[in-house]
Tab-separated table of C-alpha atoms in Angstrom:
chain	number	residue	atom	x	y	z
A	3	UNK	CA	-0.192	-0.073	-0.335
A	4	UNK	CA	3.055	2.257	0.935
A	5	UNK	CA	4.022	1.533	-2.681
A	6	UNK	CA	1.068	2.555	-4.145
A	7	UNK	CA	1.378	6.275	-3.114
A	8	UNK	CA	3.004	7.863	-5.218
A	9	UNK	CA	1.432	6.206	-7.885
A	10	UNK	CA	-1.776	7.880	-7.471
A	11	UNK	CA	-0.099	10.954	-6.440
A	12	UNK	CA	1.374	10.570	-10.041
A	13	UNK	CA	-1.787	9.474	-11.739
A	14	UNK	CA	-4.095	11.927	-10.039
A	15	UNK	CA	-5.274	13.948	-12.369
A	16	UNK	CA	-5.032	17.469	-10.233
A	17	UNK	CA	-1.560	16.066	-8.091
A	18	UNK	CA	0.814	18.229	-7.529
A	19	UNK	CA	3.038	15.739	-10.229
A	20	UNK	CA	0.547	16.919	-12.407
A	21	UNK	CA	1.207	20.780	-11.274
A	22	UNK	CA	4.554	20.131	-11.893
A	23	UNK	CA	4.502	18.896	-15.550
A	24	UNK	CA	2.230	21.846	-16.395
A	25	UNK	CA	5.149	24.515	-14.624
A	26	UNK	CA	7.526	22.334	-16.860
A	27	UNK	CA	5.115	23.130	-19.800
A	28	UNK	CA	5.059	26.253	-19.705
A	29	UNK	CA	7.672	27.630	-18.227
A	30	UNK	CA	9.501	25.369	-21.209
A	31	UNK	CA	8.027	27.211	-24.023
A	32	UNK	CA	8.102	30.544	-22.731
A	33	UNK	CA	12.403	30.922	-21.768
A	34	UNK	CA	13.288	29.089	-25.370
A	35	UNK	CA	14.998	30.483	-27.779
A	36	UNK	CA	11.668	30.948	-30.176
A	37	UNK	CA	8.195	29.387	-30.194
A	38	UNK	CA	6.698	26.688	-32.491
A	39	UNK	CA	4.397	27.419	-35.189
A	40	UNK	CA	0.824	27.386	-34.204
A	41	UNK	CA	0.118	24.985	-37.056
A	42	UNK	CA	1.709	22.558	-34.725
A	43	UNK	CA	0.368	24.418	-31.198
A	44	UNK	CA	-2.601	23.907	-31.471
A	45	UNK	CA	-2.644	19.966	-32.348
A	46	UNK	CA	-0.395	19.775	-29.208
A	47	UNK	CA	-2.666	21.098	-27.251
A	48	UNK	CA	-5.876	18.933	-28.318
A	49	UNK	CA	-3.746	15.809	-27.543
A	50	UNK	CA	-1.858	17.265	-24.441
A	51	UNK	CA	-5.800	17.827	-22.721
A	52	UNK	CA	-6.983	13.676	-23.935
A	53	UNK	CA	-4.118	12.473	-22.345
A	54	UNK	CA	-4.762	14.322	-19.527
A	55	UNK	CA	-7.522	13.154	-19.433
A	56	UNK	CA	-6.912	9.431	-20.073
A	57	UNK	CA	-4.388	6.951	-18.448
A	58	UNK	CA	-1.878	6.863	-15.870
A	59	UNK	CA	1.063	6.190	-18.513
A	60	UNK	CA	0.363	8.978	-20.609
A	61	UNK	CA	-0.764	12.019	-18.181
A	62	UNK	CA	2.233	13.794	-17.097
A	63	UNK	CA	4.053	13.638	-20.391
A	64	UNK	CA	0.580	14.561	-21.552
A	65	UNK	CA	0.209	17.384	-19.162
A	66	UNK	CA	3.002	18.823	-20.085
A	67	UNK	CA	2.527	19.040	-24.344
A	68	UNK	CA	-0.757	21.012	-22.910
A	69	UNK	CA	1.072	23.584	-20.891
A	70	UNK	CA	3.690	23.994	-23.510
A	71	UNK	CA	0.837	24.400	-26.214
A	72	UNK	CA	-1.106	26.988	-24.238
A	73	UNK	CA	1.690	28.775	-22.882
A	74	UNK	CA	2.642	28.827	-26.947
A	75	UNK	CA	-0.372	29.965	-28.145
A	76	UNK	CA	-0.978	32.385	-25.723
A	77	UNK	CA	2.124	33.547	-26.408
A	78	UNK	CA	1.575	34.357	-30.027
A	79	UNK	CA	-1.763	35.962	-29.314
A	80	UNK	CA	-0.080	38.575	-27.172
A	81	UNK	CA	2.577	39.188	-29.941
A	82	UNK	CA	-0.282	39.418	-32.428
A	83	UNK	CA	-1.700	42.097	-30.102
A	84	UNK	CA	1.689	43.927	-30.289
A	85	UNK	CA	2.016	47.031	-32.542
A	86	UNK	CA	2.096	46.407	-35.904
A	87	UNK	CA	5.123	47.544	-37.385
A	88	UNK	CA	3.325	49.844	-40.293
A	89	UNK	CA	2.624	51.862	-36.693
A	90	UNK	CA	6.229	51.913	-35.714
A	91	UNK	CA	7.224	55.577	-34.901
A	92	UNK	CA	3.659	56.851	-36.501
A	93	UNK	CA	0.966	59.511	-34.945
A	94	UNK	CA	-2.071	58.018	-33.943
A	95	UNK	CA	-4.775	59.974	-32.233
A	96	UNK	CA	-6.681	57.414	-30.181
A	97	UNK	CA	-9.511	57.335	-27.602
A	98	UNK	CA	-9.952	55.624	-24.515
A	99	UNK	CA	-9.524	55.463	-20.106
A	100	UNK	CA	-6.242	55.575	-17.961
A	101	UNK	CA	-6.096	52.483	-15.952
A	102	UNK	CA	-4.113	51.682	-12.744
A	103	UNK	CA	-2.881	55.283	-10.953
A	104	UNK	CA	-0.805	56.998	-13.088
A	105	UNK	CA	2.732	58.101	-11.970
A	106	UNK	CA	3.952	61.743	-12.079
A	107	UNK	CA	8.300	62.062	-12.233
A	108	UNK	CA	10.549	64.683	-12.807
A	109	UNK	CA	9.025	66.070	-15.859
A	110	UNK	CA	6.875	63.149	-16.872
A	111	UNK	CA	3.896	61.333	-15.656
A	112	UNK	CA	3.709	57.817	-16.557
A	113	UNK	CA	0.689	55.832	-17.044
A	114	UNK	CA	-1.503	52.625	-19.072
A	115	UNK	CA	-4.303	53.405	-21.523
A	116	UNK	CA	-7.037	50.960	-22.526
A	117	UNK	CA	-7.504	52.515	-26.621
A	118	UNK	CA	-11.005	52.223	-27.187
A	119	UNK	CA	-11.720	53.234	-30.368
A	120	UNK	CA	-8.453	55.336	-31.964
A	121	UNK	CA	-9.759	59.280	-32.885
A	122	UNK	CA	-12.701	58.950	-30.390
A	123	UNK	CA	-16.089	57.983	-30.819
A	124	UNK	CA	-17.248	60.079	-28.264
A	125	UNK	CA	-17.711	63.566	-26.978
A	126	UNK	CA	-15.495	65.558	-29.399
A	127	UNK	CA	-14.855	63.616	-30.992
A	128	UNK	CA	-15.412	65.260	-34.788
A	129	UNK	CA	-12.567	67.943	-33.585
A	130	UNK	CA	-10.786	69.397	-35.896
A	131	UNK	CA	-7.743	66.695	-34.632
A	132	UNK	CA	-9.314	63.574	-35.110
A	133	UNK	CA	-10.359	64.963	-38.389
A	134	UNK	CA	-7.313	65.579	-39.114
A	135	UNK	CA	-5.560	62.494	-38.307
A	136	UNK	CA	-8.251	60.847	-39.910
A	137	UNK	CA	-7.437	62.854	-43.130
A	138	UNK	CA	-3.649	61.840	-42.864
A	139	UNK	CA	-3.751	57.951	-42.475
A	140	UNK	CA	-1.711	59.254	-39.157
A	141	UNK	CA	-4.886	56.805	-36.732
A	142	UNK	CA	-5.669	53.337	-37.728
A	143	UNK	CA	-9.297	52.947	-36.883
A	144	UNK	CA	-8.743	48.887	-35.820
A	145	UNK	CA	-4.952	48.871	-34.892
A	146	UNK	CA	-5.271	49.804	-31.234
A	147	UNK	CA	-8.570	49.029	-30.935
A	148	UNK	CA	-8.857	47.213	-26.848
A	149	UNK	CA	-5.283	47.408	-26.155
A	150	UNK	CA	-2.779	48.462	-23.540
A	151	UNK	CA	-0.339	50.786	-23.485
A	152	UNK	CA	2.328	52.382	-21.213
A	153	UNK	CA	2.853	56.254	-22.452
A	154	UNK	CA	4.971	58.737	-20.937
A	155	UNK	CA	3.274	62.433	-20.589
A	156	UNK	CA	6.350	65.026	-20.686
A	157	UNK	CA	5.646	68.092	-18.710
A	158	UNK	CA	7.910	71.290	-20.734
A	159	UNK	CA	6.072	74.694	-20.791
A	160	UNK	CA	2.889	76.040	-19.721
A	161	UNK	CA	2.610	71.917	-18.852
A	162	UNK	CA	5.048	71.805	-16.312
A	163	UNK	CA	3.652	74.556	-14.877
A	164	UNK	CA	-0.063	73.638	-15.183
A	165	UNK	CA	0.303	69.372	-15.644
A	166	UNK	CA	-3.066	67.897	-16.604
A	167	UNK	CA	-5.398	66.508	-14.631
A	168	UNK	CA	-4.747	63.086	-15.263
A	169	UNK	CA	-6.966	61.035	-12.614
A	170	UNK	CA	-7.782	57.248	-12.750
A	171	UNK	CA	-10.659	56.238	-14.695
A	172	UNK	CA	-10.892	59.527	-17.024
A	173	UNK	CA	-11.642	58.854	-20.775
A	174	UNK	CA	-9.276	61.299	-22.441
A	175	UNK	CA	-8.341	61.529	-26.344
A	176	UNK	CA	-4.082	61.646	-26.366
A	177	UNK	CA	-2.717	62.270	-29.902
A	178	UNK	CA	0.285	60.120	-29.377
A	179	UNK	CA	3.356	58.242	-31.097
A	180	UNK	CA	4.155	55.181	-30.612
A	181	UNK	CA	6.542	52.388	-31.154
A	182	UNK	CA	6.383	48.626	-30.040
A	183	UNK	CA	8.020	48.301	-26.352
A	184	UNK	CA	11.692	47.353	-26.170
A	185	UNK	CA	14.199	46.765	-23.656
A	186	UNK	CA	17.762	46.838	-22.178
A	187	UNK	CA	19.333	43.419	-22.945
A	188	UNK	CA	22.262	43.623	-20.846
A	189	UNK	CA	22.663	40.468	-18.548
A	190	UNK	CA	21.345	40.552	-15.099
A	191	UNK	CA	19.517	43.678	-14.831
A	192	UNK	CA	15.794	43.695	-15.494
A	193	UNK	CA	13.993	42.500	-18.499
A	194	UNK	CA	11.031	45.802	-19.471
A	195	UNK	CA	10.647	43.816	-22.608
A	196	UNK	CA	9.419	41.017	-20.722
A	197	UNK	CA	7.008	42.239	-18.158
A	198	UNK	CA	5.600	44.358	-21.206
A	199	UNK	CA	4.471	40.780	-22.274
A	200	UNK	CA	3.436	39.283	-19.036
A	201	UNK	CA	1.184	42.545	-18.612
A	202	UNK	CA	-0.241	42.430	-22.160
A	203	UNK	CA	1.075	46.257	-23.271
A	204	UNK	CA	0.695	46.669	-26.644
A	205	UNK	CA	2.758	49.763	-27.381
A	206	UNK	CA	4.688	52.545	-25.669
A	207	UNK	CA	4.569	56.030	-26.387
A	208	UNK	CA	4.262	59.660	-25.475
A	209	UNK	CA	1.884	61.804	-25.927
A	210	UNK	CA	2.730	64.030	-28.855
A	211	UNK	CA	1.541	67.691	-28.324
A	212	UNK	CA	-0.064	68.744	-25.439
A	213	UNK	CA	-3.485	71.584	-27.447
A	214	UNK	CA	-4.612	68.653	-28.869
A	215	UNK	CA	-5.835	66.591	-25.789
A	216	UNK	CA	-8.638	66.456	-24.326
A	217	UNK	CA	-10.438	64.781	-21.942
A	218	UNK	CA	-13.422	63.325	-22.875
A	219	UNK	CA	-15.130	61.769	-19.510
A	220	UNK	CA	-14.096	62.500	-15.839
A	221	UNK	CA	-12.947	59.730	-13.689
A	222	UNK	CA	-14.842	56.475	-12.561
A	223	UNK	CA	-14.374	52.706	-11.419
A	224	UNK	CA	-12.104	51.411	-9.143
A	225	UNK	CA	-9.341	53.440	-10.023
A	226	UNK	CA	-10.565	56.430	-9.715
A	227	UNK	CA	-12.413	55.833	-6.168
A	228	UNK	CA	-8.111	53.948	-4.935
A	229	UNK	CA	-7.493	57.539	-6.002
A	230	UNK	CA	-9.484	59.538	-4.198
A	231	UNK	CA	-8.955	57.858	-0.922
A	232	UNK	CA	-5.423	57.832	-1.262
A	233	UNK	CA	-6.328	61.667	-1.620
A	234	UNK	CA	-8.271	61.679	1.636
A	235	UNK	CA	-4.743	59.704	3.423
A	236	UNK	CA	-2.932	61.723	2.584
A	237	UNK	CA	-4.748	64.910	3.853
A	238	UNK	CA	-5.395	63.448	6.617
A	239	UNK	CA	-1.728	61.918	7.821
A	240	UNK	CA	-0.153	65.622	8.312
A	241	UNK	CA	3.007	62.955	9.052
A	242	UNK	CA	5.515	61.673	5.628
A	243	UNK	CA	4.598	58.536	7.499
A	244	UNK	CA	0.857	58.492	4.815
A	245	UNK	CA	3.022	57.660	2.152
A	246	UNK	CA	3.467	53.607	3.644
A	247	UNK	CA	-0.482	54.039	4.968
A	248	UNK	CA	-1.441	54.673	1.596
A	249	UNK	CA	1.323	51.432	0.082
A	250	UNK	CA	-0.529	48.770	2.893
A	251	UNK	CA	-3.950	50.487	2.417
A	252	UNK	CA	-3.976	50.276	-1.077
A	253	UNK	CA	-1.084	48.991	-2.993
A	254	UNK	CA	-0.590	52.883	-3.968
A	255	UNK	CA	3.632	53.233	-3.941
A	256	UNK	CA	3.996	56.668	-5.662
A	257	UNK	CA	4.831	58.457	-2.705
A	258	UNK	CA	8.062	56.473	-1.587
A	259	UNK	CA	11.178	57.482	-3.177
A	260	UNK	CA	14.445	55.814	-4.788
A	261	UNK	CA	15.301	56.098	-0.583
A	262	UNK	CA	12.200	53.846	0.804
A	263	UNK	CA	12.818	51.400	-2.213
A	264	UNK	CA	16.521	51.528	-1.020
A	265	UNK	CA	16.044	50.925	2.359
A	266	UNK	CA	13.079	48.523	1.895
A	267	UNK	CA	15.264	46.325	-0.723
A	268	UNK	CA	18.477	46.743	1.833
A	269	UNK	CA	16.878	45.179	5.139
A	270	UNK	CA	14.007	42.782	3.104
A	271	UNK	CA	11.094	43.960	3.402
A	272	UNK	CA	9.517	45.497	-0.182
A	273	UNK	CA	7.425	41.518	0.366
A	274	UNK	CA	5.615	43.725	2.860
A	275	UNK	CA	5.469	47.114	2.093
A	276	UNK	CA	2.567	47.245	-0.400
A	277	UNK	CA	-0.425	44.513	-0.348
A	278	UNK	CA	0.534	41.112	-0.225
A	279	UNK	CA	-1.174	37.636	-0.065
A	280	UNK	CA	-0.807	37.603	3.532
A	281	UNK	CA	-2.622	40.481	4.107
A	282	UNK	CA	-5.568	39.568	1.511
A	283	UNK	CA	-5.749	36.635	3.701
A	284	UNK	CA	-5.783	39.535	7.173
A	285	UNK	CA	-9.560	41.307	4.841
A	286	UNK	CA	-11.023	37.621	5.294
A	287	UNK	CA	-10.088	36.860	7.950
A	288	UNK	CA	-11.303	39.479	10.098
A	289	UNK	CA	-14.186	39.505	7.526
A	290	UNK	CA	-15.432	35.736	8.251
A	291	UNK	CA	-14.628	36.121	11.979
A	292	UNK	CA	-17.411	39.067	11.887
A	293	UNK	CA	-20.014	37.193	10.183
A	294	UNK	CA	-19.122	34.046	12.560
A	295	UNK	CA	-19.634	36.267	15.333
A	296	UNK	CA	-23.214	37.761	14.063
A	297	UNK	CA	-24.185	33.855	12.921
A	298	UNK	CA	-23.033	33.521	16.989
A	299	UNK	CA	-25.793	36.071	18.148
A	300	UNK	CA	-28.834	35.507	16.086
A	301	UNK	CA	-29.039	31.493	15.889
A	302	UNK	CA	-31.941	32.183	13.611
A	303	UNK	CA	-29.447	33.204	10.619
A	304	UNK	CA	-28.510	29.246	10.430
A	305	UNK	CA	-31.923	28.012	9.816
A	306	UNK	CA	-31.105	29.629	5.819
A	307	UNK	CA	-26.948	29.476	5.964
A	308	UNK	CA	-24.401	27.211	7.993
A	309	UNK	CA	-22.559	29.845	10.333
A	310	UNK	CA	-19.306	27.905	8.787
A	311	UNK	CA	-20.178	28.240	4.871
A	312	UNK	CA	-21.262	32.324	5.659
A	313	UNK	CA	-18.128	32.601	7.779
A	314	UNK	CA	-16.190	30.757	4.445
A	315	UNK	CA	-18.219	32.629	1.781
A	316	UNK	CA	-17.928	36.569	3.941
A	317	UNK	CA	-13.612	35.407	3.935
A	318	UNK	CA	-14.379	34.816	-0.579
A	319	UNK	CA	-16.087	37.831	-0.688
A	320	UNK	CA	-13.667	39.902	1.881
A	321	UNK	CA	-10.899	38.950	-0.341
A	322	UNK	CA	-11.829	39.680	-3.697
A	323	UNK	CA	-12.494	42.986	-1.960
A	324	UNK	CA	-9.095	43.595	-0.931
A	325	UNK	CA	-7.937	42.423	-4.008
A	326	UNK	CA	-9.563	44.673	-6.035
A	327	UNK	CA	-8.298	47.702	-3.512
A	328	UNK	CA	-5.043	46.594	-4.563
A	329	UNK	CA	-5.968	47.061	-8.346
A	330	UNK	CA	-5.990	43.572	-8.841
A	331	UNK	CA	-2.466	42.636	-8.394
A	332	UNK	CA	-1.094	39.177	-9.148
A	333	UNK	CA	-0.006	37.738	-6.073
A	334	UNK	CA	-3.619	38.896	-3.978
A	335	UNK	CA	-5.195	37.762	-6.902
A	336	UNK	CA	-2.651	34.197	-6.123
A	337	UNK	CA	-4.204	34.262	-2.387
A	338	UNK	CA	-8.054	35.156	-3.686
A	339	UNK	CA	-7.348	31.742	-5.801
A	340	UNK	CA	-6.124	29.856	-3.230
A	341	UNK	CA	-8.405	30.469	-0.585
A	342	UNK	CA	-11.471	30.142	-2.753
A	343	UNK	CA	-10.049	26.896	-3.345
A	344	UNK	CA	-10.183	26.190	0.193
A	345	UNK	CA	-13.063	27.321	1.197
A	346	UNK	CA	-15.067	25.776	-1.742
A	347	UNK	CA	-13.339	22.564	-0.369
A	348	UNK	CA	-14.628	22.693	2.893
A	349	UNK	CA	-17.854	24.059	1.474
A	350	UNK	CA	-17.757	20.223	-0.440
A	351	UNK	CA	-16.452	18.623	2.892
A	352	UNK	CA	-13.238	17.323	1.109
A	353	UNK	CA	-10.582	16.602	3.770
A	354	UNK	CA	-7.156	18.877	1.755
A	355	UNK	CA	-3.694	18.625	2.297
A	356	UNK	CA	-2.256	22.530	2.106
A	357	UNK	CA	-0.058	20.567	-1.120
A	358	UNK	CA	-3.049	19.986	-2.738
A	359	UNK	CA	-4.523	23.163	-2.009
A	360	UNK	CA	-0.837	24.595	-4.024
A	361	UNK	CA	-0.971	22.131	-6.303
A	362	UNK	CA	-4.786	23.722	-7.276
A	363	UNK	CA	-3.911	26.909	-7.298
A	364	UNK	CA	-1.225	26.926	-9.421
A	365	UNK	CA	-3.135	24.412	-11.706
A	366	UNK	CA	-5.399	27.565	-12.034
A	367	UNK	CA	-3.074	29.943	-12.037
A	368	UNK	CA	-1.016	28.344	-15.014
A	369	UNK	CA	-4.765	27.610	-16.995
A	370	UNK	CA	-5.676	30.960	-16.441
A	371	UNK	CA	-2.614	32.862	-17.138
A	372	UNK	CA	0.599	30.316	-18.061
A	373	UNK	CA	2.327	33.613	-18.751
A	374	UNK	CA	2.178	34.671	-15.281
A	375	UNK	CA	5.761	32.984	-15.118
A	376	UNK	CA	7.363	35.494	-16.122
A	377	UNK	CA	6.823	37.637	-12.955
A	378	UNK	CA	9.051	37.292	-10.547
A	379	UNK	CA	6.965	37.180	-7.535
A	380	UNK	CA	4.626	33.893	-9.594
A	381	UNK	CA	7.636	32.038	-8.364
A	382	UNK	CA	8.771	33.801	-5.164
A	383	UNK	CA	4.960	33.085	-3.871
A	384	UNK	CA	4.693	29.717	-5.159
A	385	UNK	CA	8.309	28.902	-4.694
A	386	UNK	CA	8.347	30.322	-0.998
A	387	UNK	CA	5.035	28.296	0.275
A	388	UNK	CA	6.111	24.783	-1.369
A	389	UNK	CA	9.652	25.162	0.608
A	390	UNK	CA	8.048	25.703	4.028
A	391	UNK	CA	5.435	22.590	3.038
A	392	UNK	CA	8.568	20.614	2.434
A	393	UNK	CA	10.572	22.217	5.485
A	394	UNK	CA	7.985	22.075	8.161
A	395	UNK	CA	5.659	19.525	7.638
A	396	UNK	CA	4.746	19.743	11.827
A	397	UNK	CA	3.699	23.111	11.319
A	398	UNK	CA	0.450	22.341	12.627
A	399	UNK	CA	1.466	21.794	16.073
A	400	UNK	CA	-0.639	23.297	18.993
A	401	UNK	CA	0.818	24.906	21.973
A	402	UNK	CA	2.905	28.336	22.329
A	403	UNK	CA	6.118	26.442	22.361
A	404	UNK	CA	5.588	24.946	18.801
A	405	UNK	CA	4.011	27.780	17.530
A	406	UNK	CA	6.885	30.240	18.699
A	407	UNK	CA	9.473	27.363	16.978
A	408	UNK	CA	7.644	27.377	14.173
A	409	UNK	CA	8.145	31.280	13.835
A	410	UNK	CA	10.862	31.297	14.209
A	411	UNK	CA	11.822	27.479	11.560
A	412	UNK	CA	9.661	29.578	9.123
A	413	UNK	CA	11.972	31.982	9.150
A	414	UNK	CA	15.200	30.392	9.022
A	415	UNK	CA	13.611	28.168	6.171
A	416	UNK	CA	11.686	30.420	4.440
A	417	UNK	CA	15.551	32.789	4.935
A	418	UNK	CA	17.534	30.381	2.812
A	419	UNK	CA	14.899	28.577	0.704
A	420	UNK	CA	14.484	32.201	-0.896
A	421	UNK	CA	18.475	33.312	-1.253
A	422	UNK	CA	18.584	31.021	-4.943
A	423	UNK	CA	15.283	33.204	-6.143
A	424	UNK	CA	16.281	36.245	-4.906
A	425	UNK	CA	19.810	36.151	-6.292
A	426	UNK	CA	18.310	34.541	-10.192
A	427	UNK	CA	15.780	36.899	-10.109
A	428	UNK	CA	17.125	40.817	-9.235
A	429	UNK	CA	20.944	39.160	-7.778
A	430	UNK	CA	20.757	40.642	-5.439
A	431	UNK	CA	20.496	39.568	-1.448
A	432	UNK	CA	19.575	40.628	2.060
A	433	UNK	CA	21.619	38.848	4.953
A	434	UNK	CA	20.063	41.735	7.389
A	435	UNK	CA	16.735	40.724	6.569
A	436	UNK	CA	15.301	37.477	8.244
A	437	UNK	CA	16.957	39.324	11.588
A	438	UNK	CA	14.061	42.892	10.039
A	439	UNK	CA	11.044	40.633	8.733
A	440	UNK	CA	10.950	38.532	12.899
A	441	UNK	CA	9.464	42.633	13.725
A	442	UNK	CA	8.331	43.844	10.437
A	443	UNK	CA	5.978	40.667	9.984
A	444	UNK	CA	4.232	40.418	13.559
A	445	UNK	CA	4.409	44.275	13.581
A	446	UNK	CA	2.820	46.113	10.000
A	447	UNK	CA	0.665	42.557	9.196
A	448	UNK	CA	-1.200	41.900	12.666
A	449	UNK	CA	-0.993	46.087	13.858
A	450	UNK	CA	-0.054	48.670	10.813
A	451	UNK	CA	-2.170	47.096	8.270
A	452	UNK	CA	-5.666	46.142	10.704
A	453	UNK	CA	-5.355	50.267	11.170
A	454	UNK	CA	-4.549	50.625	8.057
A	455	UNK	CA	-7.187	48.616	6.252
A	456	UNK	CA	-9.815	49.794	9.286
A	457	UNK	CA	-9.238	53.824	8.125
A	458	UNK	CA	-10.234	52.307	4.546
A	459	UNK	CA	-13.673	50.694	5.746
A	460	UNK	CA	-14.967	53.246	8.012
A	461	UNK	CA	-13.688	56.286	5.450
A	462	UNK	CA	-15.939	54.074	2.737
A	463	UNK	CA	-18.774	54.627	5.026
A	464	UNK	CA	-18.508	58.168	5.864
A	465	UNK	CA	-16.362	60.861	4.779
A	466	UNK	CA	-13.359	61.642	7.702
A	467	UNK	CA	-14.464	58.278	9.825
A	468	UNK	CA	-11.133	56.535	9.351
A	469	UNK	CA	-8.493	59.859	9.793
A	470	UNK	CA	-7.518	58.648	13.360
A	471	UNK	CA	-7.485	54.832	12.461
A	472	UNK	CA	-5.417	55.618	9.435
A	473	UNK	CA	-2.913	58.972	11.688
A	474	UNK	CA	-2.722	55.714	14.582
A	475	UNK	CA	-1.321	53.676	11.427
A	476	UNK	CA	0.959	55.905	10.945
A	477	UNK	CA	2.523	56.775	14.246
A	478	UNK	CA	2.596	52.377	14.569
A	479	UNK	CA	4.588	52.441	10.921
A	480	UNK	CA	7.177	54.889	11.966
A	481	UNK	CA	7.805	53.359	15.380
A	482	UNK	CA	10.316	50.210	14.841
A	483	UNK	CA	11.019	52.274	11.242
A	484	UNK	CA	14.687	54.012	12.273
A	485	UNK	CA	15.302	50.344	13.010
A	486	UNK	CA	14.875	49.498	9.940
A	487	UNK	CA	16.898	52.546	7.706
A	488	UNK	CA	19.877	51.219	10.675
A	489	UNK	CA	19.418	47.258	9.744
A	490	UNK	CA	19.254	48.607	6.185
A	491	UNK	CA	22.724	50.785	6.412
A	492	UNK	CA	24.519	48.210	8.117
A	493	UNK	CA	27.462	45.968	5.922
A	494	UNK	CA	25.302	42.963	6.060
A	495	UNK	CA	22.735	44.439	4.610
A	496	UNK	CA	22.671	44.069	0.663
A	497	UNK	CA	24.920	41.676	-1.383
A	498	UNK	CA	25.135	42.292	-5.024
A	499	UNK	CA	26.148	39.023	-6.402
A	500	UNK	CA	26.755	38.027	-9.443
A	501	UNK	CA	24.697	36.476	-12.200
A	502	UNK	CA	25.091	32.623	-11.394
A	503	UNK	CA	25.766	29.908	-14.082
A	504	UNK	CA	22.845	27.379	-15.153
A	505	UNK	CA	23.751	24.576	-13.310
A	506	UNK	CA	24.083	26.502	-10.133
A	507	UNK	CA	20.282	26.811	-9.703
A	508	UNK	CA	19.319	23.470	-9.271
A	509	UNK	CA	22.047	21.976	-7.536
A	510	UNK	CA	21.197	25.256	-4.597
């Protein structure tokens, strides 16, 4: 019976072996020198799916082939959406919506722009700017429709004195000069072209002339709400620590400068400053406890819906709501996906190991977006959780001594296990990170973040109701910050390492 366990694990259609095979297929395709032709990947996808659904012998090979073909088809579709060569370096007039939170840099604004109809179809579309663009042929009505652009708006002259009100969620008509995404190919440096590819950026460019730009609709949507809430935090918290409260409450890191990021990297705290998966879990758990207390105080509610089911559904709603507040960032969506799988297994009354939940989350993430393997956060998240599960199988022990051993053990294991990832992905390693994290993880996650979230929730219900919580969050954040700055200046804070050879990664 013991010998049959590995065979059953390998044969499970949605087990760890299947997840590893799917990951290997996606990685092999996207990190290869070139994409196979589409006419070869389409049959591979169908054949891999059939083998995945078949018996044991061909299952893992089928999952690998399915992942390889799925990633290849996704990559081919994204490449097909990129800027056509005919429009490279040309001027176009596009209408669309500002998405995410624009960043103001010295002399320019950086923002993302979702095109909905080139040259405009809303109010003012019949302007001379739009008519002139159509007449000159610089406007391609279908080439950029529905595409996501990464743009810059250079502020010079009158625009520098009175910058445009480029609010998230607003709709604009902009004259642009566009080109396909390109990046430096220096070994060991940030691959901006791969990041643009993973984010589905079809083109980059800049606003051509300030005079012809026109706003067609005021801001609206979740990004506009995040921007307004960020402005309220800045007004309610007069201290410089308000920039960190905005980052923890809304995922808005626009206020952090290079010195802040240098300190966070040197102290190994970058994974905590913006909204992370653990913070999503805190929001979900808080709402689940609130609903559970409501059901406990009103037992009659259990006749309509059991308390366990109500609290589980509340956790899903809380996680999704917090992910929306964070702008649906990739780390938050991974946590939401894993939480929903756990809740589903609980509602179906299925016994689920933590490793099985991780495998299901990995399968779901790769099936939804195989290009996520290009993001460093993907490997840090899944690699870190998998390493913890492998090294700490007894993490579920009870008693304060066992819990204390588990906490310090998790810190040590995560520090050692994530070193290869950080060196390969960033070329750096923080040896002082474990010391800083011992303080930052419990303090920020259990004190600062709940206060920041409480302020945001209260402010959403009534204006000025959350100011006290935001100010208290800023004060509690400021208490250990000088110590983190001292740690960041220590000789062991941040080491830059050479790019490792290919064989060093599996050996590590």
